[in-house]
Amino acid sequence: MKTFLGRRSRLLAATTATAAVALVVAGCSSSSSGSGPTTVKGVHLVKGGQLTTCTHLPYPPFQSEIDGKVQGFDVSLIDLVAKNLGVKQQILDTPFENFKTGAFLNSGQCDLAAAGMTITAERKKNVDFSDPYFEATQAVLVDRSSGINSLADVKAKGKKLGAQAQTTGEDFARSKGLDPVSFASSDAVLNGLRTGQVQAVIIDYPVVQGWLKDKANAGKFKVVDNLKTGEQYGFTVKKGNKALLDAVNKALKDAKADGTYKKIYEKWIGPYSASVASPAAS
């Protein structure tokens, strides 16, 4: 993900492909996806037989489509919640703006939202956040030939900086007196760097880690700053939906206690760090 819209302060901007809301399945399909609202183990679900999750694609390693299926760190964690409820998770790809306003939660289109979102005071006005499940930093990635060695260098040398629109990374850059070029998605941010539209980008470090797993990217780009901005991710539910919020928090707590969280973390993020994985509550 920021102005603390959430690491995904992320996109408040509605993107082109996702503006037309598309339903995609994470994991196995639910045969009950067409049924109406139901209550399972005390938790109200907007559709019977499934836990409907709003997200914004792509945002690897938290959520992206891989081999025709939406997968990622957030997806795996919410799968645990769905499993505890005895249903399947289904993912609704939506414009990022709804995460700040809670619109799709309030309208009953989604049960919860999971999109690598930073917990912020502004967002708390409209949605209820789970316990923090990830602590993130902002990374500055540059072209190796740019001559840039820090975020401050970007401004000093008159270089162009890219950021994902409406994210905390974008807000952080502006707070430092920079005027970043806004891109609609994380993929667009990387493409902007590749094509020379910008010479540096600021975005969540886990996203950069994912990019650099590609040898071509690692050979062309390098991280010159890793900025600890105090961002913590949380999942969100509709204001007052305590039953679902409790179910999410229980799944997170149990996963950290039994080692499941660590396995998921290592699969999608990298070497496990207890301090990052188990941040203190905001």
GROMACS .gro file of C-alpha atoms in nm, residues 8-181:
model
  174
    8ARG     CA    1  -0.270   0.037   0.006
    9SER     CA    2  -0.355   0.356   0.127
   10ARG     CA    3  -0.352   0.230  -0.209
   11LEU     CA    4  -0.553   0.327  -0.494
   12LEU     CA    5  -0.839   0.548  -0.424
   13ALA     CA    6  -0.852   0.580  -0.795
   14ALA     CA    7  -1.087   0.349  -0.974
   15THR     CA    8  -0.896   0.165  -1.240
   16THR     CA    9  -1.003   0.074  -1.587
   17ALA     CA   10  -1.014  -0.302  -1.578
   18THR     CA   11  -1.158  -0.316  -1.232
   19ALA     CA   12  -1.414  -0.043  -1.278
   20ALA     CA   13  -1.636  -0.309  -1.418
   21VAL     CA   14  -1.664  -0.518  -1.108
   22ALA     CA   15  -1.568  -0.877  -1.181
   23LEU     CA   16  -1.628  -1.179  -0.966
   24VAL     CA   17  -1.339  -1.419  -0.952
   25VAL     CA   18  -1.299  -1.729  -0.744
   26ALA     CA   19  -1.018  -1.780  -0.496
   27GLY     CA   20  -0.985  -2.151  -0.453
   28CYS     CA   21  -1.276  -2.384  -0.519
   29SER     CA   22  -1.606  -2.248  -0.641
   30SER     CA   23  -1.910  -2.255  -0.415
   31SER     CA   24  -2.222  -2.413  -0.552
   32SER     CA   25  -2.424  -2.180  -0.327
   33SER     CA   26  -2.285  -1.858  -0.470
   34GLY     CA   27  -2.621  -1.757  -0.609
   35SER     CA   28  -2.816  -1.788  -0.286
   36GLY     CA   29  -2.916  -1.498  -0.066
   37PRO     CA   30  -2.793  -1.378   0.273
   38THR     CA   31  -2.743  -1.634   0.546
   39THR     CA   32  -2.602  -1.667   0.896
   40VAL     CA   33  -2.325  -1.917   0.972
   41LYS     CA   34  -2.196  -1.971   1.325
   42GLY     CA   35  -2.342  -1.636   1.424
   43VAL     CA   36  -2.181  -1.454   1.130
   44HIS     CA   37  -2.407  -1.290   0.872
   45LEU     CA   38  -2.290  -1.354   0.514
   46VAL     CA   39  -2.414  -1.157   0.216
   47LYS     CA   40  -2.437  -1.479   0.010
   48GLY     CA   41  -2.502  -1.830   0.130
   49GLY     CA   42  -2.218  -2.079   0.109
   50GLN     CA   43  -1.942  -1.822   0.062
   51LEU     CA   44  -1.738  -1.551   0.230
   52THR     CA   45  -1.731  -1.266  -0.021
   53THR     CA   46  -1.410  -1.062  -0.015
   54CYS     CA   47  -1.362  -0.727  -0.186
   55THR     CA   48  -1.012  -0.663  -0.317
   56HIS     CA   49  -0.833  -0.467  -0.586
   57LEU     CA   50  -0.620  -0.654  -0.838
   58PRO     CA   51  -0.337  -0.689  -0.891
   59TYR     CA   52  -0.130  -0.626  -0.579
   60PRO     CA   53   0.121  -0.908  -0.546
   61PRO     CA   54   0.219  -1.072  -0.319
   62PHE     CA   55  -0.105  -0.993  -0.135
   63GLN     CA   56  -0.347  -1.071  -0.416
   64SER     CA   57  -0.306  -1.135  -0.786
   65GLU     CA   58  -0.427  -1.378  -1.049
   66ILE     CA   59  -0.191  -1.673  -1.090
   67ASP     CA   60  -0.271  -1.958  -1.327
   68GLY     CA   61  -0.627  -1.834  -1.360
   69LYS     CA   62  -0.691  -1.818  -0.986
   70VAL     CA   63  -0.665  -1.528  -0.741
   71GLN     CA   64  -0.396  -1.609  -0.488
   72GLY     CA   65  -0.169  -1.433  -0.240
   73PHE     CA   66  -0.090  -1.357   0.121
   74ASP     CA   67  -0.421  -1.187   0.202
   75VAL     CA   68  -0.616  -1.450   0.011
   76SER     CA   69  -0.456  -1.731   0.210
   77LEU     CA   70  -0.529  -1.564   0.542
   78ILE     CA   71  -0.895  -1.500   0.459
   79ASP     CA   72  -0.923  -1.861   0.340
   80LEU     CA   73  -0.860  -1.953   0.704
   81VAL     CA   74  -1.160  -1.743   0.811
   82ALA     CA   75  -1.378  -1.905   0.545
   83LYS     CA   76  -1.264  -2.252   0.650
   84ASN     CA   77  -1.357  -2.185   1.011
   85LEU     CA   78  -1.704  -2.080   0.895
   86GLY     CA   79  -1.739  -2.388   0.676
   87VAL     CA   80  -1.769  -2.192   0.350
   88LYS     CA   81  -1.551  -2.100   0.053
   89GLN     CA   82  -1.399  -1.762  -0.015
   90GLN     CA   83  -1.496  -1.578  -0.331
   91ILE     CA   84  -1.327  -1.257  -0.438
   92LEU     CA   85  -1.487  -0.950  -0.590
   93ASP     CA   86  -1.241  -0.727  -0.777
   94THR     CA   87  -1.347  -0.367  -0.721
   95PRO     CA   88  -1.218  -0.010  -0.758
   96PHE     CA   89  -0.994   0.080  -0.467
   97GLU     CA   90  -1.201   0.382  -0.372
   98ASN     CA   91  -1.461   0.162  -0.206
   99PHE     CA   92  -1.207   0.048   0.053
  100LYS     CA   93  -1.181   0.395   0.200
  101THR     CA   94  -1.555   0.456   0.204
  102GLY     CA   95  -1.667   0.104   0.286
  103ALA     CA   96  -1.923   0.137   0.004
  104PHE     CA   97  -1.926  -0.227  -0.105
  105LEU     CA   98  -1.949  -0.343   0.255
  106ASN     CA   99  -2.237  -0.107   0.328
  107SER     CA  100  -2.423  -0.205   0.011
  108GLY     CA  101  -2.402  -0.575   0.099
  109GLN     CA  102  -2.187  -0.674  -0.198
  110CYS     CA  103  -1.899  -0.795   0.019
  111ASP     CA  104  -1.857  -0.935   0.369
  112LEU     CA  105  -1.508  -0.798   0.419
  113ALA     CA  106  -1.225  -0.626   0.235
  114ALA     CA  107  -0.868  -0.751   0.202
  115ALA     CA  108  -0.629  -0.551  -0.010
  116GLY     CA  109  -0.302  -0.490   0.171
  117MET     CA  110  -0.465  -0.192   0.343
  118THR     CA  111  -0.297   0.033   0.594
  119ILE     CA  112  -0.493   0.097   0.911
  120THR     CA  113  -0.559   0.471   0.932
  121ALA     CA  114  -0.767   0.701   1.149
  122GLU     CA  115  -0.943   0.831   0.838
  123ARG     CA  116  -1.050   0.484   0.727
  124LYS     CA  117  -1.163   0.389   1.076
  125LYS     CA  118  -1.440   0.646   1.040
  126ASN     CA  119  -1.606   0.431   0.774
  127VAL     CA  120  -1.503   0.070   0.846
  128ASP     CA  121  -1.392  -0.152   1.133
  129PHE     CA  122  -1.040  -0.293   1.110
  130SER     CA  123  -0.916  -0.630   1.224
  131ASP     CA  124  -0.611  -0.665   1.443
  132PRO     CA  125  -0.301  -0.565   1.244
  133TYR     CA  126  -0.158  -0.864   1.058
  134PHE     CA  127   0.141  -0.714   0.880
  135GLU     CA  128   0.381  -0.425   0.932
  136ALA     CA  129   0.508  -0.270   0.613
  137THR     CA  130   0.776  -0.032   0.495
  138GLN     CA  131   0.796   0.179   0.182
  139ALA     CA  132   1.075   0.102  -0.065
  140VAL     CA  133   1.231   0.329  -0.323
  141LEU     CA  134   1.324   0.135  -0.636
  142VAL     CA  135   1.533   0.295  -0.909
  143ASP     CA  136   1.685   0.215  -1.243
  144ARG     CA  137   2.048   0.116  -1.181
  145SER     CA  138   2.163   0.374  -1.436
  146SER     CA  139   1.967   0.662  -1.282
  147GLY     CA  140   2.236   0.783  -1.042
  148ILE     CA  141   1.975   0.798  -0.766
  149ASN     CA  142   2.089   0.677  -0.423
  150SER     CA  143   1.800   0.784  -0.199
  151LEU     CA  144   1.452   0.936  -0.199
  152ALA     CA  145   1.611   1.274  -0.130
  153ASP     CA  146   1.823   1.228  -0.442
  154VAL     CA  147   1.511   1.211  -0.657
  155LYS     CA  148   1.426   1.571  -0.574
  156ALA     CA  149   1.785   1.696  -0.561
  157LYS     CA  150   1.865   1.559  -0.907
  158GLY     CA  151   1.534   1.656  -1.065
  159LYS     CA  152   1.431   1.299  -1.140
  160LYS     CA  153   1.074   1.174  -1.183
  161LEU     CA  154   0.922   0.958  -0.910
  162GLY     CA  155   0.628   0.723  -0.962
  163ALA     CA  156   0.375   0.597  -0.708
  164GLN     CA  157   0.046   0.414  -0.699
  165ALA     CA  158  -0.241   0.661  -0.692
  166GLN     CA  159  -0.399   0.740  -0.358
  167THR     CA  160  -0.154   0.528  -0.164
  168THR     CA  161   0.040   0.604   0.149
  169GLY     CA  162   0.357   0.582  -0.058
  170GLU     CA  163   0.230   0.864  -0.276
  171ASP     CA  164   0.133   1.065   0.031
  172PHE     CA  165   0.470   1.006   0.195
  173ALA     CA  166   0.649   1.133  -0.116
  174ARG     CA  167   0.436   1.446  -0.118
  175SER     CA  168   0.509   1.504   0.249
  176LYS     CA  169   0.876   1.520   0.149
  177GLY     CA  170   0.810   1.789  -0.110
  178LEU     CA  171   0.797   1.559  -0.411
  179ASP     CA  172   0.530   1.553  -0.682
  180PRO     CA  173   0.505   1.188  -0.786
  181VAL     CA  174   0.357   1.067  -1.112
   0.00000   0.00000   0.00000
